[in-house]
mmCIF file of C-alpha atoms in Angstrom:
data_model
loop_
_atom_site.group_PDB
_atom_site.id
_atom_site.type_symbol
_atom_site.label_atom_id
_atom_site.label_comp_id
_atom_site.label_asym_id
_atom_site.label_seq_id
_atom_site.Cartn_x
_atom_site.Cartn_y
_atom_site.Cartn_z
ATOM 1 C CA PRO Y 1 36.694 17.118 43.128
ATOM 2 C CA ASP Y 2 37.364 19.577 45.939
ATOM 3 C CA THR Y 3 40.921 20.532 46.868
ATOM 4 C CA VAL Y 4 40.908 18.808 50.270
ATOM 5 C CA ALA Y 5 39.689 15.529 48.777
ATOM 6 C CA VAL Y 6 42.374 15.642 46.084
ATOM 7 C CA ALA Y 7 45.011 16.359 48.732
ATOM 8 C CA VAL Y 8 43.814 13.391 50.826
ATOM 9 C CA ALA Y 9 43.848 11.143 47.757
ATOM 10 C CA LEU Y 10 47.375 12.226 46.865
ATOM 11 C CA ILE Y 11 48.554 11.666 50.441
ATOM 12 C CA LEU Y 12 47.118 8.137 50.375
ATOM 13 C CA TRP Y 13 48.799 7.503 47.022
ATOM 14 C CA PHE Y 14 52.106 8.921 48.301
ATOM 15 C CA ARG Y 15 51.946 6.705 51.403
ATOM 16 C CA LEU Y 16 51.361 3.667 49.187
ATOM 17 C CA GLU Y 17 54.210 4.585 46.826
ATOM 18 C CA MET Y 18 56.547 5.310 49.762
ATOM 19 C CA LYS Y 19 55.756 1.870 51.197
ATOM 20 C CA ARG Y 20 56.465 0.293 47.794
ATOM 21 C CA SER Y 21 59.632 2.400 47.255
ATOM 22 C CA THR Y 22 60.914 1.522 50.709
ATOM 23 C CA SER Y 23 60.264 -2.177 50.097
ATOM 24 C CA CYS Y 24 62.094 -2.003 46.761
ATOM 25 C CA ALA Y 25 65.045 -0.064 48.202
ATOM 26 C CA LEU Y 26 65.320 -2.494 51.129
ATOM 27 C CA LEU Y 27 65.291 -5.414 48.715
ATOM 28 C CA LEU Y 28 68.175 -3.880 46.740
ATOM 29 C CA VAL Y 29 70.133 -3.208 49.945
ATOM 30 C CA GLN Y 30 69.579 -6.803 51.108
ATOM 31 C CA LYS Y 31 70.708 -8.184 47.742
ATOM 32 C CA ARG Y 32 73.812 -5.993 47.750
ATOM 33 C CA ALA Y 33 74.597 -7.021 51.359
ATOM 34 C CA ARG Y 34 74.472 -10.689 50.289
ATOM 35 C CA GLY Y 35 76.830 -9.865 47.437
ATOM 36 C CA GLU Y 36 74.215 -10.538 44.761
ATOM 37 C CA ASP Y 37 74.526 -8.753 41.451
ATOM 38 C CA VAL Y 38 71.747 -6.212 41.103
ATOM 39 C CA GLY Y 39 72.871 -5.064 37.681
ATOM 40 C CA GLN Y 40 74.569 -1.896 36.576
ATOM 41 C CA GLY Y 41 71.653 0.428 36.076
ATOM 42 C CA ALA Y 42 69.360 -1.283 38.571
ATOM 43 C CA SER Y 43 66.529 1.072 39.191
ATOM 44 C CA GLN Y 44 65.847 2.037 42.774
ATOM 45 C CA GLN Y 45 62.266 2.854 41.852
ATOM 46 C CA PRO Y 46 59.607 0.166 42.086
ATOM 47 C CA ALA Y 47 57.493 -0.720 39.109
ATOM 48 C CA PRO Y 48 54.372 1.426 38.937
ATOM 49 C CA CYS Y 49 51.330 0.086 40.695
ATOM 50 C CA ARG Y 50 49.091 -1.300 37.934
ATOM 51 C CA ALA Y 51 46.443 -3.213 39.884
ATOM 52 C CA ILE Y 52 45.287 -2.157 43.337
ATOM 53 C CA VAL Y 53 42.767 -3.431 45.871
ATOM 54 C CA LEU Y 54 40.984 -0.698 47.805
ATOM 55 C CA VAL Y 55 39.485 -2.094 51.008
ATOM 56 C CA ASP Y 56 36.370 -0.110 51.900
ATOM 57 C CA ALA Y 57 37.112 2.969 49.806
ATOM 58 C CA PRO Y 58 34.995 5.918 50.958
ATOM 59 C CA THR Y 59 32.064 6.250 48.581
ATOM 60 C CA GLN Y 60 29.816 8.746 50.347
ATOM 61 C CA ASN Y 61 32.141 11.757 50.106
ATOM 62 C CA SER Y 62 34.524 13.347 47.662
ATOM 63 C CA LYS Y 63 37.582 11.510 49.081
ATOM 64 C CA GLY Y 64 36.614 8.296 47.292
ATOM 65 C CA THR Y 65 35.948 9.989 43.974
ATOM 66 C CA ALA Y 66 39.206 11.951 44.226
ATOM 67 C CA LEU Y 67 41.113 8.751 44.982
ATOM 68 C CA VAL Y 68 39.652 6.978 41.935
ATOM 69 C CA HIS Y 69 40.557 9.981 39.779
ATOM 70 C CA ALA Y 70 44.111 10.121 41.229
ATOM 71 C CA LEU Y 71 44.677 6.412 40.615
ATOM 72 C CA ALA Y 72 43.341 6.598 37.057
ATOM 73 C CA THR Y 73 45.552 9.546 36.159
ATOM 74 C CA ARG Y 74 48.648 7.868 37.628
ATOM 75 C CA GLY Y 75 48.589 4.784 35.456
ATOM 76 C CA VAL Y 76 46.637 2.291 37.538
ATOM 77 C CA GLU Y 77 45.091 -0.151 35.088
ATOM 78 C CA GLN Y 78 42.784 -2.002 37.455
ATOM 79 C CA ILE Y 79 40.930 -1.020 40.625
ATOM 80 C CA VAL Y 80 39.396 -3.755 42.736
ATOM 81 C CA ASP Y 81 36.985 -2.524 45.371
ATOM 82 C CA LEU Y 82 36.807 -4.943 48.303
ATOM 83 C CA ARG Y 83 33.843 -4.181 50.522
ATOM 84 C CA THR Y 84 33.697 -5.529 54.094
ATOM 85 C CA GLN Y 85 31.108 -5.190 56.831
ATOM 86 C CA TYR Y 86 32.697 -1.787 57.616
ATOM 87 C CA GLY Y 87 31.829 -0.272 54.246
ATOM 88 C CA ARG Y 88 28.858 -0.085 51.929
ATOM 89 C CA PRO Y 89 28.157 -3.169 49.779
ATOM 90 C CA CYS Y 90 28.920 -3.021 46.054
ATOM 91 C CA ALA Y 91 25.229 -2.554 45.245
ATOM 92 C CA GLN Y 92 25.018 0.585 47.432
ATOM 93 C CA LEU Y 93 27.865 2.717 46.106
ATOM 94 C CA SER Y 94 27.051 6.413 45.816
ATOM 95 C CA ALA Y 95 26.169 7.951 42.461
ATOM 96 C CA ALA Y 96 29.219 10.247 42.613
ATOM 97 C CA TYR Y 97 31.558 7.296 43.231
ATOM 98 C CA VAL Y 98 29.978 5.304 40.399
ATOM 99 C CA ALA Y 99 30.386 8.329 38.106
ATOM 100 C CA ALA Y 100 34.087 8.538 39.049
ATOM 101 C CA LEU Y 101 34.472 4.836 38.263
ATOM 102 C CA GLN Y 102 32.773 5.315 34.890
ATOM 103 C CA ALA Y 103 35.155 8.191 34.113
ATOM 104 C CA ALA Y 104 38.093 5.941 35.083
ATOM 105 C CA ARG Y 105 36.746 3.209 32.799
ATOM 106 C CA GLY Y 106 36.775 5.804 30.022
ATOM 107 C CA GLN Y 107 40.514 6.161 30.692
ATOM 108 C CA GLY Y 108 40.980 2.404 30.321
ATOM 109 C CA VAL Y 109 40.851 1.430 34.003
ATOM 110 C CA ALA Y 110 39.218 -1.942 34.668
ATOM 111 C CA TYR Y 111 37.009 -2.141 37.770
ATOM 112 C CA SER Y 112 35.740 -4.996 39.921
ATOM 113 C CA CYS Y 113 33.840 -4.972 43.192
ATOM 114 C CA PHE Y 114 33.606 -7.843 45.686
ATOM 115 C CA ASP Y 115 31.518 -8.024 48.835
ATOM 116 C CA TRP Y 116 33.698 -9.866 51.381
ATOM 117 C CA GLY Y 117 31.520 -12.073 53.545
ATOM 118 C CA THR Y 118 28.141 -10.880 52.310
ATOM 119 C CA GLY Y 119 28.444 -11.964 48.692
ATOM 120 C CA ALA Y 120 31.423 -14.192 48.089
ATOM 121 C CA THR Y 121 33.313 -16.026 50.821
ATOM 122 C CA GLY Y 122 36.829 -14.973 51.753
ATOM 123 C CA GLY Y 123 38.276 -17.977 49.934
ATOM 124 C CA GLU Y 124 36.375 -17.136 46.758
ATOM 125 C CA VAL Y 125 37.513 -13.519 46.877
ATOM 126 C CA LEU Y 126 41.149 -14.511 47.455
ATOM 127 C CA GLU Y 127 40.939 -17.004 44.588
ATOM 128 C CA ARG Y 128 39.663 -14.296 42.238
ATOM 129 C CA LEU Y 129 42.246 -11.778 43.408
ATOM 130 C CA SER Y 130 45.139 -14.219 43.052
ATOM 131 C CA GLY Y 131 44.706 -14.287 39.276
ATOM 132 C CA MET Y 132 44.420 -10.513 38.835
ATOM 133 C CA GLY Y 133 48.068 -9.467 39.168
ATOM 134 C CA ILE Y 134 47.437 -7.280 42.207
ATOM 135 C CA ASP Y 135 50.392 -5.025 43.099
ATOM 136 C CA ALA Y 136 49.073 -3.389 46.282
ATOM 137 C CA VAL Y 137 46.315 -3.585 48.883
ATOM 138 C CA LEU Y 138 45.279 -0.346 50.556
ATOM 139 C CA SER Y 139 42.992 -0.082 53.566
ATOM 140 C CA LEU Y 140 40.989 3.105 53.549
ATOM 141 C CA ASN Y 141 39.571 3.051 57.042
ATOM 142 C CA GLU Y 142 40.819 1.801 60.376
ATOM 143 C CA PRO Y 143 38.455 -1.148 60.875
ATOM 144 C CA SER Y 144 39.418 -2.525 57.443
ATOM 145 C CA ALA Y 145 43.153 -2.521 58.175
ATOM 146 C CA GLU Y 146 43.161 -6.108 59.435
ATOM 147 C CA THR Y 147 41.373 -7.310 56.298
ATOM 148 C CA ALA Y 148 43.863 -5.449 54.100
ATOM 149 C CA ASP Y 149 46.784 -6.935 56.048
ATOM 150 C CA PHE Y 150 45.319 -10.427 55.646
ATOM 151 C CA VAL Y 151 44.604 -10.055 51.922
ATOM 152 C CA ALA Y 152 48.073 -8.648 51.171
ATOM 153 C CA GLU Y 153 49.740 -11.434 53.145
ATOM 154 C CA GLU Y 154 47.656 -14.142 51.437
ATOM 155 C CA LEU Y 155 48.502 -12.706 48.002
ATOM 156 C CA GLY Y 156 52.208 -12.454 48.866
ATOM 157 C CA ILE Y 157 52.262 -8.665 48.534
ATOM 158 C CA ALA Y 158 54.581 -6.562 50.694
ATOM 159 C CA GLY Y 159 52.644 -4.967 53.512
ATOM 160 C CA ASN Y 160 52.256 -4.765 57.259
ATOM 161 C CA GLY Y 161 51.482 -8.454 57.704
ATOM 162 C CA THR Y 162 48.992 -9.887 60.153
ATOM 163 C CA ALA Y 163 51.250 -10.581 63.138
ATOM 164 C CA LEU Y 164 50.744 -7.113 64.634
ATOM 165 C CA SER Y 165 47.444 -6.080 63.029
ATOM 166 C CA THR Y 166 45.690 -5.944 66.385
ATOM 167 C CA ALA Y 167 48.458 -3.839 67.930
ATOM 168 C CA ARG Y 168 47.991 -1.200 65.240
ATOM 169 C CA ARG Y 169 44.362 -0.693 66.262
ATOM 170 C CA ASP Y 170 44.111 -1.707 69.936
ATOM 171 C CA LYS Y 171 45.901 0.775 72.210
ATOM 172 C CA LEU Y 172 46.381 -1.765 75.048
ATOM 173 C CA ALA Y 173 47.939 -4.267 72.631
ATOM 174 C CA MET Y 174 50.069 -1.424 71.256
ATOM 175 C CA LEU Y 175 51.359 -0.579 74.751
ATOM 176 C CA ALA Y 176 52.055 -4.245 75.478
ATOM 177 C CA ARG Y 177 54.031 -4.518 72.241
ATOM 178 C CA LEU Y 178 56.021 -1.378 73.108
ATOM 179 C CA ARG Y 179 56.934 -2.903 76.480
ATOM 180 C CA GLU Y 180 58.274 -5.972 74.654
ATOM 181 C CA CYS Y 181 60.639 -3.801 72.632
#
């Protein structure tokens, strides 16, 4: 993989881990503020991400292959590719992306791909995902952010939530929200 693609993949991974670390640290702070015992050597680091949903991972350039490689080398045990109308369907993934997935499988990473809306219905996809022990949902392009927010919220995974999904993409809604603050 080229250097830029690896850098992008690592930035995406860092953003995900920062979100998870922040959530874990906030949880510890909240527990301490309520006077709950968090244990003497309570780790401030979250558990490693073992199963991740990638919503519309890029498959036509080296960013997607670099991301798969980065996840596989950082201990992710399962990658679930969730394809929406904004990305290529599972049957049309690029040869380079498929090769990266095969290399990840060689490292023990399980892989699944679901076509949201074109193959299985949203309810069917959520039902399958709910039994997979998903730790994180990561949107990999702007139009897919709302789907990622919805999936994470439905699975009970810390994330942005759906209440302000539109405001993160629509500049007028963003301005209106800023005026409310």
